[in-house]
Amino acid sequence: SEDGELPPLFESEADLVEFRRRHSEAAAVRADLSSYRGPCYLGIDAGSTTTKLVLTGASDEILYTYYGSNKGNPLQSVSDALKEIYRLLPEGCYIAGSYATGYGEGLIKAALKNDGGEVETGAHY
């Protein structure tokens, strides 16, 4: 606006209710990693205080998630989580690609030779 203020996210209470209704219906499909075969794709969010990983299948189904504190060491946290993923990967299942984001994105990308990375602000955009 002319006064420099941003417009409200929701024009009315009804808009907010509709937003919440629409988002409550959205859900990611999940599948069982132990019975999955084929390529998987790994997403890593190496944040300033937490580490999050998601492993998806070829049809974007979620096969595995991890969330935990990085205890001030994002590389160690990601490494430990990856060891668990590799322990759980069934025969015939492999990580075909990986991408990192978050505060430690550059470190993770360089250390683990990820396929790529995106700074957190760019990923949000």
mmCIF file of N, CA and C in Angstrom:
data_model
loop_
_atom_site.group_PDB
_atom_site.id
_atom_site.type_symbol
_atom_site.label_atom_id
_atom_site.label_comp_id
_atom_site.label_asym_id
_atom_site.label_seq_id
_atom_site.Cartn_x
_atom_site.Cartn_y
_atom_site.Cartn_z
ATOM 1 N N SER A 1 0.834 -1.184 0.000
ATOM 2 C CA SER A 1 0.000 0.000 0.000
ATOM 3 C C SER A 1 0.877 1.245 0.000
ATOM 4 N N GLU A 2 0.247 2.372 -0.166
ATOM 5 C CA GLU A 2 0.990 3.635 -0.225
ATOM 6 C C GLU A 2 1.666 3.983 1.090
ATOM 7 N N ASP A 3 1.111 3.524 2.207
ATOM 8 C CA ASP A 3 1.705 3.850 3.510
ATOM 9 C C ASP A 3 2.818 2.877 3.898
ATOM 10 N N GLY A 4 3.148 1.932 3.005
ATOM 11 C CA GLY A 4 4.238 0.995 3.260
ATOM 12 C C GLY A 4 3.839 -0.247 4.032
ATOM 13 N N GLU A 5 2.582 -0.362 4.394
ATOM 14 C CA GLU A 5 2.127 -1.544 5.125
ATOM 15 C C GLU A 5 1.758 -2.652 4.152
ATOM 16 N N LEU A 6 2.023 -3.855 4.559
ATOM 17 C CA LEU A 6 1.642 -5.003 3.749
ATOM 18 C C LEU A 6 0.157 -5.286 3.926
ATOM 19 N N PRO A 7 -0.484 -5.785 2.878
ATOM 20 C CA PRO A 7 -1.901 -6.141 3.025
ATOM 21 C C PRO A 7 -2.040 -7.353 3.949
ATOM 22 N N PRO A 8 -3.175 -7.520 4.589
ATOM 23 C CA PRO A 8 -3.366 -8.683 5.468
ATOM 24 C C PRO A 8 -3.360 -9.977 4.649
ATOM 25 N N LEU A 9 -2.922 -11.059 5.273
ATOM 26 C CA LEU A 9 -2.932 -12.361 4.595
ATOM 27 C C LEU A 9 -4.351 -12.809 4.279
ATOM 28 N N PHE A 10 -5.278 -12.482 5.137
ATOM 29 C CA PHE A 10 -6.669 -12.882 4.963
ATOM 30 C C PHE A 10 -7.551 -11.650 5.100
ATOM 31 N N GLU A 11 -8.421 -11.460 4.154
ATOM 32 C CA GLU A 11 -9.305 -10.293 4.171
ATOM 33 C C GLU A 11 -10.399 -10.419 5.225
ATOM 34 N N SER A 12 -10.751 -11.651 5.561
ATOM 35 C CA SER A 12 -11.842 -11.854 6.516
ATOM 36 C C SER A 12 -11.609 -13.145 7.291
ATOM 37 N N GLU A 13 -12.396 -13.319 8.342
ATOM 38 C CA GLU A 13 -12.354 -14.564 9.118
ATOM 39 C C GLU A 13 -12.732 -15.744 8.227
ATOM 40 N N ALA A 14 -13.667 -15.534 7.298
ATOM 41 C CA ALA A 14 -14.088 -16.603 6.376
ATOM 42 C C ALA A 14 -12.926 -17.049 5.484
ATOM 43 N N ASP A 15 -12.081 -16.111 5.053
ATOM 44 C CA ASP A 15 -10.906 -16.461 4.251
ATOM 45 C C ASP A 15 -9.946 -17.337 5.055
ATOM 46 N N LEU A 16 -9.760 -17.011 6.322
ATOM 47 C CA LEU A 16 -8.896 -17.807 7.183
ATOM 48 C C LEU A 16 -9.480 -19.205 7.391
ATOM 49 N N VAL A 17 -10.764 -19.293 7.626
ATOM 50 C CA VAL A 17 -11.428 -20.591 7.805
ATOM 51 C C VAL A 17 -11.265 -21.436 6.546
ATOM 52 N N GLU A 18 -11.448 -20.847 5.372
ATOM 53 C CA GLU A 18 -11.299 -21.569 4.106
ATOM 54 C C GLU A 18 -9.864 -22.040 3.909
ATOM 55 N N PHE A 19 -8.908 -21.185 4.243
ATOM 56 C CA PHE A 19 -7.494 -21.558 4.159
ATOM 57 C C PHE A 19 -7.211 -22.774 5.035
ATOM 58 N N ARG A 20 -7.660 -22.730 6.271
ATOM 59 C CA ARG A 20 -7.431 -23.846 7.199
ATOM 60 C C ARG A 20 -8.123 -25.119 6.724
ATOM 61 N N ARG A 21 -9.328 -25.004 6.178
ATOM 62 C CA ARG A 21 -10.038 -26.174 5.660
ATOM 63 C C ARG A 21 -9.266 -26.803 4.505
ATOM 64 N N ARG A 22 -8.838 -25.971 3.570
ATOM 65 C CA ARG A 22 -8.115 -26.461 2.399
ATOM 66 C C ARG A 22 -6.809 -27.147 2.806
ATOM 67 N N HIS A 23 -6.092 -26.546 3.736
ATOM 68 C CA HIS A 23 -4.807 -27.120 4.147
ATOM 69 C C HIS A 23 -4.969 -28.353 5.016
ATOM 70 N N SER A 24 -6.072 -28.493 5.713
ATOM 71 C CA SER A 24 -6.290 -29.690 6.522
ATOM 72 C C SER A 24 -6.541 -30.915 5.651
ATOM 73 N N GLU A 25 -6.930 -30.696 4.402
ATOM 74 C CA GLU A 25 -7.192 -31.806 3.489
ATOM 75 C C GLU A 25 -5.932 -32.286 2.778
ATOM 76 N N ALA A 26 -4.891 -31.496 2.804
ATOM 77 C CA ALA A 26 -3.649 -31.854 2.125
ATOM 78 C C ALA A 26 -2.851 -32.834 2.985
ATOM 79 N N ALA A 27 -2.435 -33.906 2.374
ATOM 80 C CA ALA A 27 -1.621 -34.888 3.095
ATOM 81 C C ALA A 27 -0.682 -35.574 2.109
ATOM 82 N N ALA A 28 0.532 -35.771 2.535
ATOM 83 C CA ALA A 28 1.501 -36.471 1.706
ATOM 84 C C ALA A 28 1.250 -37.975 1.797
ATOM 85 N N VAL A 29 1.382 -38.626 0.678
ATOM 86 C CA VAL A 29 1.229 -40.082 0.630
ATOM 87 C C VAL A 29 2.452 -40.709 1.273
ATOM 88 N N ARG A 30 2.217 -41.697 2.110
ATOM 89 C CA ARG A 30 3.310 -42.427 2.754
ATOM 90 C C ARG A 30 3.320 -43.865 2.274
ATOM 91 N N ALA A 31 4.503 -44.452 2.247
ATOM 92 C CA ALA A 31 4.654 -45.850 1.844
ATOM 93 C C ALA A 31 5.675 -46.508 2.768
ATOM 94 N N ASP A 32 5.684 -47.805 2.773
ATOM 95 C CA ASP A 32 6.559 -48.594 3.636
ATOM 96 C C ASP A 32 7.932 -48.766 2.988
ATOM 97 N N LEU A 33 8.957 -48.221 3.616
ATOM 98 C CA LEU A 33 10.315 -48.334 3.082
ATOM 99 C C LEU A 33 10.743 -49.785 2.941
ATOM 100 N N SER A 34 10.390 -50.626 3.884
ATOM 101 C CA SER A 34 10.878 -52.012 3.859
ATOM 102 C C SER A 34 10.403 -52.795 2.639
ATOM 103 N N SER A 35 9.300 -52.386 2.029
ATOM 104 C CA SER A 35 8.806 -53.098 0.849
ATOM 105 C C SER A 35 9.037 -52.321 -0.445
ATOM 106 N N TYR A 36 9.686 -51.167 -0.351
ATOM 107 C CA TYR A 36 9.929 -50.341 -1.535
ATOM 108 C C TYR A 36 11.144 -50.860 -2.294
ATOM 109 N N ARG A 37 11.082 -50.774 -3.613
ATOM 110 C CA ARG A 37 12.217 -51.128 -4.471
ATOM 111 C C ARG A 37 12.376 -50.026 -5.507
ATOM 112 N N GLY A 38 13.607 -49.704 -5.826
ATOM 113 C CA GLY A 38 13.875 -48.709 -6.847
ATOM 114 C C GLY A 38 14.547 -47.468 -6.294
ATOM 115 N N PRO A 39 14.528 -46.399 -7.097
ATOM 116 C CA PRO A 39 15.238 -45.177 -6.696
ATOM 117 C C PRO A 39 14.517 -44.413 -5.595
ATOM 118 N N CYS A 40 15.305 -43.834 -4.707
ATOM 119 C CA CYS A 40 14.806 -42.955 -3.640
ATOM 120 C C CYS A 40 15.502 -41.606 -3.796
ATOM 121 N N TYR A 41 14.889 -40.601 -3.222
ATOM 122 C CA TYR A 41 15.448 -39.255 -3.288
ATOM 123 C C TYR A 41 15.485 -38.690 -1.870
ATOM 124 N N LEU A 42 16.636 -38.130 -1.512
ATOM 125 C CA LEU A 42 16.885 -37.688 -0.149
ATOM 126 C C LEU A 42 16.900 -36.172 -0.070
ATOM 127 N N GLY A 43 16.112 -35.630 0.841
ATOM 128 C CA GLY A 43 16.129 -34.209 1.132
ATOM 129 C C GLY A 43 16.677 -33.995 2.526
ATOM 130 N N ILE A 44 17.591 -33.056 2.669
ATOM 131 C CA ILE A 44 18.232 -32.777 3.955
ATOM 132 C C ILE A 44 18.048 -31.301 4.290
ATOM 133 N N ASP A 45 17.543 -31.039 5.476
ATOM 134 C CA ASP A 45 17.473 -29.674 5.985
ATOM 135 C C ASP A 45 18.399 -29.618 7.190
ATOM 136 N N ALA A 46 19.581 -29.060 6.981
ATOM 137 C CA ALA A 46 20.578 -28.939 8.042
ATOM 138 C C ALA A 46 20.424 -27.561 8.667
ATOM 139 N N GLY A 47 19.500 -27.448 9.593
ATOM 140 C CA GLY A 47 19.192 -26.167 10.213
ATOM 141 C C GLY A 47 20.197 -25.768 11.267
ATOM 142 N N SER A 48 19.987 -24.585 11.830
ATOM 143 C CA SER A 48 20.916 -24.072 12.831
ATOM 144 C C SER A 48 20.810 -24.825 14.150
ATOM 145 N N THR A 49 19.665 -25.444 14.424
ATOM 146 C CA THR A 49 19.509 -26.205 15.674
ATOM 147 C C THR A 49 18.971 -27.612 15.458
ATOM 148 N N THR A 50 18.340 -27.870 14.319
ATOM 149 C CA THR A 50 17.767 -29.193 14.073
ATOM 150 C C THR A 50 18.181 -29.729 12.709
ATOM 151 N N THR A 51 18.086 -31.034 12.594
ATOM 152 C CA THR A 51 18.342 -31.732 11.341
ATOM 153 C C THR A 51 17.065 -32.461 10.958
ATOM 154 N N LYS A 52 16.693 -32.311 9.690
ATOM 155 C CA LYS A 52 15.508 -32.996 9.187
ATOM 156 C C LYS A 52 15.880 -33.674 7.878
ATOM 157 N N LEU A 53 15.474 -34.926 7.724
ATOM 158 C CA LEU A 53 15.691 -35.653 6.482
ATOM 159 C C LEU A 53 14.380 -36.270 6.043
ATOM 160 N N VAL A 54 14.196 -36.362 4.744
ATOM 161 C CA VAL A 54 13.051 -37.068 4.183
ATOM 162 C C VAL A 54 13.554 -37.888 3.009
ATOM 163 N N LEU A 55 13.083 -39.105 2.937
ATOM 164 C CA LEU A 55 13.411 -40.002 1.835
ATOM 165 C C LEU A 55 12.113 -40.278 1.093
ATOM 166 N N THR A 56 12.100 -39.972 -0.195
ATOM 167 C CA THR A 56 10.888 -40.177 -0.984
ATOM 168 C C THR A 56 11.139 -41.191 -2.081
ATOM 169 N N GLY A 57 10.048 -41.780 -2.543
ATOM 170 C CA GLY A 57 10.123 -42.729 -3.643
ATOM 171 C C GLY A 57 9.932 -42.034 -4.980
ATOM 172 N N ALA A 58 9.955 -42.812 -6.037
ATOM 173 C CA ALA A 58 9.856 -42.288 -7.397
ATOM 174 C C ALA A 58 8.522 -41.610 -7.679
ATOM 175 N N SER A 59 7.499 -41.926 -6.915
ATOM 176 C CA SER A 59 6.183 -41.297 -7.086
ATOM 177 C C SER A 59 5.921 -40.243 -6.013
ATOM 178 N N ASP A 60 6.984 -39.735 -5.407
ATOM 179 C CA ASP A 60 6.929 -38.696 -4.373
ATOM 180 C C ASP A 60 6.301 -39.159 -3.068
ATOM 181 N N GLU A 61 6.162 -40.440 -2.859
ATOM 182 C CA GLU A 61 5.650 -40.929 -1.591
ATOM 183 C C GLU A 61 6.754 -40.844 -0.530
ATOM 184 N N ILE A 62 6.360 -40.532 0.694
ATOM 185 C CA ILE A 62 7.322 -40.433 1.791
ATOM 186 C C ILE A 62 7.606 -41.831 2.323
ATOM 187 N N LEU A 63 8.884 -42.189 2.329
ATOM 188 C CA LEU A 63 9.310 -43.512 2.786
ATOM 189 C C LEU A 63 9.927 -43.473 4.178
ATOM 190 N N TYR A 64 10.499 -42.327 4.541
ATOM 191 C CA TYR A 64 11.202 -42.228 5.831
ATOM 192 C C TYR A 64 11.370 -40.749 6.161
ATOM 193 N N THR A 65 11.243 -40.417 7.442
ATOM 194 C CA THR A 65 11.542 -39.069 7.906
ATOM 195 C C THR A 65 12.390 -39.133 9.165
ATOM 196 N N TYR A 66 13.163 -38.091 9.362
ATOM 197 C CA TYR A 66 13.976 -37.954 10.568
ATOM 198 C C TYR A 66 13.917 -36.502 11.014
ATOM 199 N N TYR A 67 13.812 -36.309 12.323
ATOM 200 C CA TYR A 67 13.839 -34.972 12.901
ATOM 201 C C TYR A 67 14.565 -35.069 14.229
ATOM 202 N N GLY A 68 15.595 -34.244 14.428
ATOM 203 C CA GLY A 68 16.298 -34.265 15.702
ATOM 204 C C GLY A 68 17.201 -33.064 15.868
ATOM 205 N N SER A 69 17.654 -32.858 17.079
ATOM 206 C CA SER A 69 18.593 -31.787 17.382
ATOM 207 C C SER A 69 19.937 -32.092 16.722
ATOM 208 N N ASN A 70 20.611 -31.049 16.252
ATOM 209 C CA ASN A 70 21.944 -31.289 15.693
ATOM 210 C C ASN A 70 23.036 -31.098 16.745
ATOM 211 N N LYS A 71 22.671 -30.708 17.943
ATOM 212 C CA LYS A 71 23.601 -30.552 19.070
ATOM 213 C C LYS A 71 24.820 -29.722 18.686
ATOM 214 N N GLY A 72 24.613 -28.720 17.821
ATOM 215 C CA GLY A 72 25.699 -27.841 17.415
ATOM 216 C C GLY A 72 26.622 -28.421 16.371
ATOM 217 N N ASN A 73 26.319 -29.611 15.858
ATOM 218 C CA ASN A 73 27.179 -30.256 14.871
ATOM 219 C C ASN A 73 26.311 -30.825 13.748
ATOM 220 N N PRO A 74 25.909 -29.986 12.785
ATOM 221 C CA PRO A 74 25.002 -30.460 11.742
ATOM 222 C C PRO A 74 25.578 -31.593 10.894
ATOM 223 N N LEU A 75 26.875 -31.585 10.640
ATOM 224 C CA LEU A 75 27.454 -32.659 9.826
ATOM 225 C C LEU A 75 27.353 -34.004 10.538
ATOM 226 N N GLN A 76 27.651 -34.035 11.833
ATOM 227 C CA GLN A 76 27.553 -35.286 12.584
ATOM 228 C C GLN A 76 26.108 -35.762 12.657
ATOM 229 N N SER A 77 25.186 -34.837 12.869
ATOM 230 C CA SER A 77 23.773 -35.173 12.947
ATOM 231 C C SER A 77 23.275 -35.784 11.640
ATOM 232 N N VAL A 78 23.612 -35.160 10.526
ATOM 233 C CA VAL A 78 23.200 -35.691 9.217
ATOM 234 C C VAL A 78 23.865 -37.034 8.972
ATOM 235 N N SER A 79 25.126 -37.151 9.295
ATOM 236 C CA SER A 79 25.851 -38.408 9.102
ATOM 237 C C SER A 79 25.204 -39.546 9.891
ATOM 238 N N ASP A 80 24.852 -39.280 11.144
ATOM 239 C CA ASP A 80 24.199 -40.305 11.968
ATOM 240 C C ASP A 80 22.846 -40.701 11.381
ATOM 241 N N ALA A 81 22.073 -39.720 10.928
ATOM 242 C CA ALA A 81 20.765 -40.017 10.340
ATOM 243 C C ALA A 81 20.921 -40.815 9.054
ATOM 244 N N LEU A 82 21.931 -40.489 8.245
ATOM 245 C CA LEU A 82 22.168 -41.235 7.008
ATOM 246 C C LEU A 82 22.564 -42.682 7.282
ATOM 247 N N LYS A 83 23.352 -42.898 8.312
ATOM 248 C CA LYS A 83 23.730 -44.269 8.679
ATOM 249 C C LYS A 83 22.485 -45.093 8.988
ATOM 250 N N GLU A 84 21.523 -44.472 9.670
ATOM 251 C CA GLU A 84 20.274 -45.168 9.978
ATOM 252 C C GLU A 84 19.487 -45.458 8.697
ATOM 253 N N ILE A 85 19.432 -44.503 7.789
ATOM 254 C CA ILE A 85 18.740 -44.728 6.518
ATOM 255 C C ILE A 85 19.377 -45.886 5.766
ATOM 256 N N TYR A 86 20.694 -45.882 5.653
ATOM 257 C CA TYR A 86 21.377 -46.970 4.933
ATOM 258 C C TYR A 86 21.167 -48.317 5.622
ATOM 259 N N ARG A 87 21.052 -48.308 6.930
ATOM 260 C CA ARG A 87 20.785 -49.550 7.654
ATOM 261 C C ARG A 87 19.396 -50.087 7.305
ATOM 262 N N LEU A 88 18.448 -49.173 7.082
ATOM 263 C CA LEU A 88 17.067 -49.568 6.818
ATOM 264 C C LEU A 88 16.759 -49.830 5.341
ATOM 265 N N LEU A 89 17.611 -49.344 4.431
ATOM 266 C CA LEU A 89 17.321 -49.510 3.004
ATOM 267 C C LEU A 89 17.273 -50.987 2.624
ATOM 268 N N PRO A 90 16.180 -51.437 2.049
ATOM 269 C CA PRO A 90 16.104 -52.834 1.634
ATOM 270 C C PRO A 90 16.900 -53.064 0.344
ATOM 271 N N GLU A 91 17.203 -54.291 0.079
ATOM 272 C CA GLU A 91 17.880 -54.650 -1.163
ATOM 273 C C GLU A 91 17.015 -54.202 -2.342
ATOM 274 N N GLY A 92 17.655 -53.660 -3.362
ATOM 275 C CA GLY A 92 16.918 -53.177 -4.525
ATOM 276 C C GLY A 92 16.436 -51.748 -4.392
ATOM 277 N N CYS A 93 16.805 -51.107 -3.310
ATOM 278 C CA CYS A 93 16.415 -49.723 -3.044
ATOM 279 C C CYS A 93 17.705 -48.910 -2.941
ATOM 280 N N TYR A 94 17.763 -47.775 -3.623
ATOM 281 C CA TYR A 94 18.995 -46.988 -3.624
ATOM 282 C C TYR A 94 18.666 -45.497 -3.685
ATOM 283 N N ILE A 95 19.586 -44.694 -3.162
ATOM 284 C CA ILE A 95 19.418 -43.245 -3.201
ATOM 285 C C ILE A 95 19.943 -42.747 -4.544
ATOM 286 N N ALA A 96 19.037 -42.249 -5.360
ATOM 287 C CA ALA A 96 19.376 -41.811 -6.711
ATOM 288 C C ALA A 96 19.742 -40.334 -6.774
ATOM 289 N N GLY A 97 19.361 -39.574 -5.757
ATOM 290 C CA GLY A 97 19.667 -38.154 -5.747
ATOM 291 C C GLY A 97 19.475 -37.577 -4.368
ATOM 292 N N SER A 98 20.175 -36.485 -4.095
ATOM 293 C CA SER A 98 20.033 -35.836 -2.783
ATOM 294 C C SER A 98 20.246 -34.335 -2.925
ATOM 295 N N TYR A 99 19.561 -33.598 -2.061
ATOM 296 C CA TYR A 99 19.604 -32.146 -2.089
ATOM 297 C C TYR A 99 19.577 -31.652 -0.658
ATOM 298 N N ALA A 100 20.251 -30.565 -0.396
ATOM 299 C CA ALA A 100 20.321 -30.031 0.967
ATOM 300 C C ALA A 100 19.864 -28.580 0.992
ATOM 301 N N THR A 101 19.367 -28.182 2.146
ATOM 302 C CA THR A 101 19.019 -26.791 2.401
ATOM 303 C C THR A 101 19.289 -26.508 3.877
ATOM 304 N N GLY A 102 19.072 -25.275 4.274
ATOM 305 C CA GLY A 102 19.235 -24.916 5.670
ATOM 306 C C GLY A 102 20.544 -24.209 5.944
ATOM 307 N N TYR A 103 20.709 -23.861 7.203
ATOM 308 C CA TYR A 103 21.880 -23.128 7.679
ATOM 309 C C TYR A 103 23.184 -23.842 7.305
ATOM 310 N N GLY A 104 23.204 -25.166 7.393
ATOM 311 C CA GLY A 104 24.410 -25.943 7.103
ATOM 312 C C GLY A 104 24.452 -26.510 5.698
ATOM 313 N N GLU A 105 23.645 -25.964 4.805
ATOM 314 C CA GLU A 105 23.538 -26.498 3.440
ATOM 315 C C GLU A 105 24.889 -26.610 2.736
ATOM 316 N N GLY A 106 25.683 -25.567 2.766
ATOM 317 C CA GLY A 106 26.974 -25.581 2.083
ATOM 318 C C GLY A 106 27.906 -26.641 2.638
ATOM 319 N N LEU A 107 27.945 -26.759 3.948
ATOM 320 C CA LEU A 107 28.778 -27.755 4.603
ATOM 321 C C LEU A 107 28.338 -29.163 4.207
ATOM 322 N N ILE A 108 27.053 -29.434 4.279
ATOM 323 C CA ILE A 108 26.529 -30.762 3.951
ATOM 324 C C ILE A 108 26.769 -31.080 2.487
ATOM 325 N N LYS A 109 26.502 -30.129 1.618
ATOM 326 C CA LYS A 109 26.683 -30.335 0.177
ATOM 327 C C LYS A 109 28.142 -30.667 -0.133
ATOM 328 N N ALA A 110 29.071 -29.938 0.457
ATOM 329 C CA ALA A 110 30.493 -30.168 0.198
ATOM 330 C C ALA A 110 30.982 -31.475 0.817
ATOM 331 N N ALA A 111 30.592 -31.726 2.062
ATOM 332 C CA ALA A 111 31.098 -32.898 2.775
ATOM 333 C C ALA A 111 30.528 -34.207 2.241
ATOM 334 N N LEU A 112 29.257 -34.193 1.861
ATOM 335 C CA LEU A 112 28.604 -35.439 1.438
ATOM 336 C C LEU A 112 28.419 -35.543 -0.069
ATOM 337 N N LYS A 113 28.903 -34.536 -0.779
ATOM 338 C CA LYS A 113 28.821 -34.523 -2.238
ATOM 339 C C LYS A 113 27.390 -34.695 -2.739
ATOM 340 N N ASN A 114 26.481 -33.938 -2.113
ATOM 341 C CA ASN A 114 25.083 -33.944 -2.551
ATOM 342 C C ASN A 114 24.998 -33.475 -3.996
ATOM 343 N N ASP A 115 23.883 -33.808 -4.621
ATOM 344 C CA ASP A 115 23.662 -33.374 -6.000
ATOM 345 C C ASP A 115 23.470 -31.872 -6.086
ATOM 346 N N GLY A 116 23.047 -31.267 -4.989
ATOM 347 C CA GLY A 116 22.851 -29.827 -5.003
ATOM 348 C C GLY A 116 22.381 -29.327 -3.668
ATOM 349 N N GLY A 117 22.165 -28.032 -3.626
ATOM 350 C CA GLY A 117 21.693 -27.418 -2.403
ATOM 351 C C GLY A 117 21.106 -26.058 -2.715
ATOM 352 N N GLU A 118 20.346 -25.588 -1.785
ATOM 353 C CA GLU A 118 19.702 -24.282 -1.934
ATOM 354 C C GLU A 118 19.723 -23.606 -0.569
ATOM 355 N N VAL A 119 20.191 -22.356 -0.537
ATOM 356 C CA VAL A 119 20.160 -21.642 0.728
ATOM 357 C C VAL A 119 18.719 -21.567 1.209
ATOM 358 N N GLU A 120 18.548 -21.504 2.497
ATOM 359 C CA GLU A 120 17.220 -21.602 3.093
ATOM 360 C C GLU A 120 16.238 -20.552 2.576
ATOM 361 N N THR A 121 16.699 -19.327 2.443
ATOM 362 C CA THR A 121 15.789 -18.276 1.973
ATOM 363 C C THR A 121 15.330 -18.551 0.547
ATOM 364 N N GLY A 122 16.191 -19.081 -0.283
ATOM 365 C CA GLY A 122 15.808 -19.442 -1.645
ATOM 366 C C GLY A 122 14.835 -20.598 -1.667
ATOM 367 N N ALA A 123 15.040 -21.554 -0.772
ATOM 368 C CA ALA A 123 14.133 -22.701 -0.686
ATOM 369 C C ALA A 123 12.740 -22.266 -0.243
ATOM 370 N N HIS A 124 12.669 -21.303 0.667
ATOM 371 C CA HIS A 124 11.376 -20.792 1.103
ATOM 372 C C HIS A 124 10.651 -20.096 -0.040
ATOM 373 N N TYR A 125 11.411 -19.394 -0.868
ATOM 374 C CA TYR A 125 10.826 -18.663 -1.974
ATOM 375 C C TYR A 125 10.198 -19.624 -2.957
#
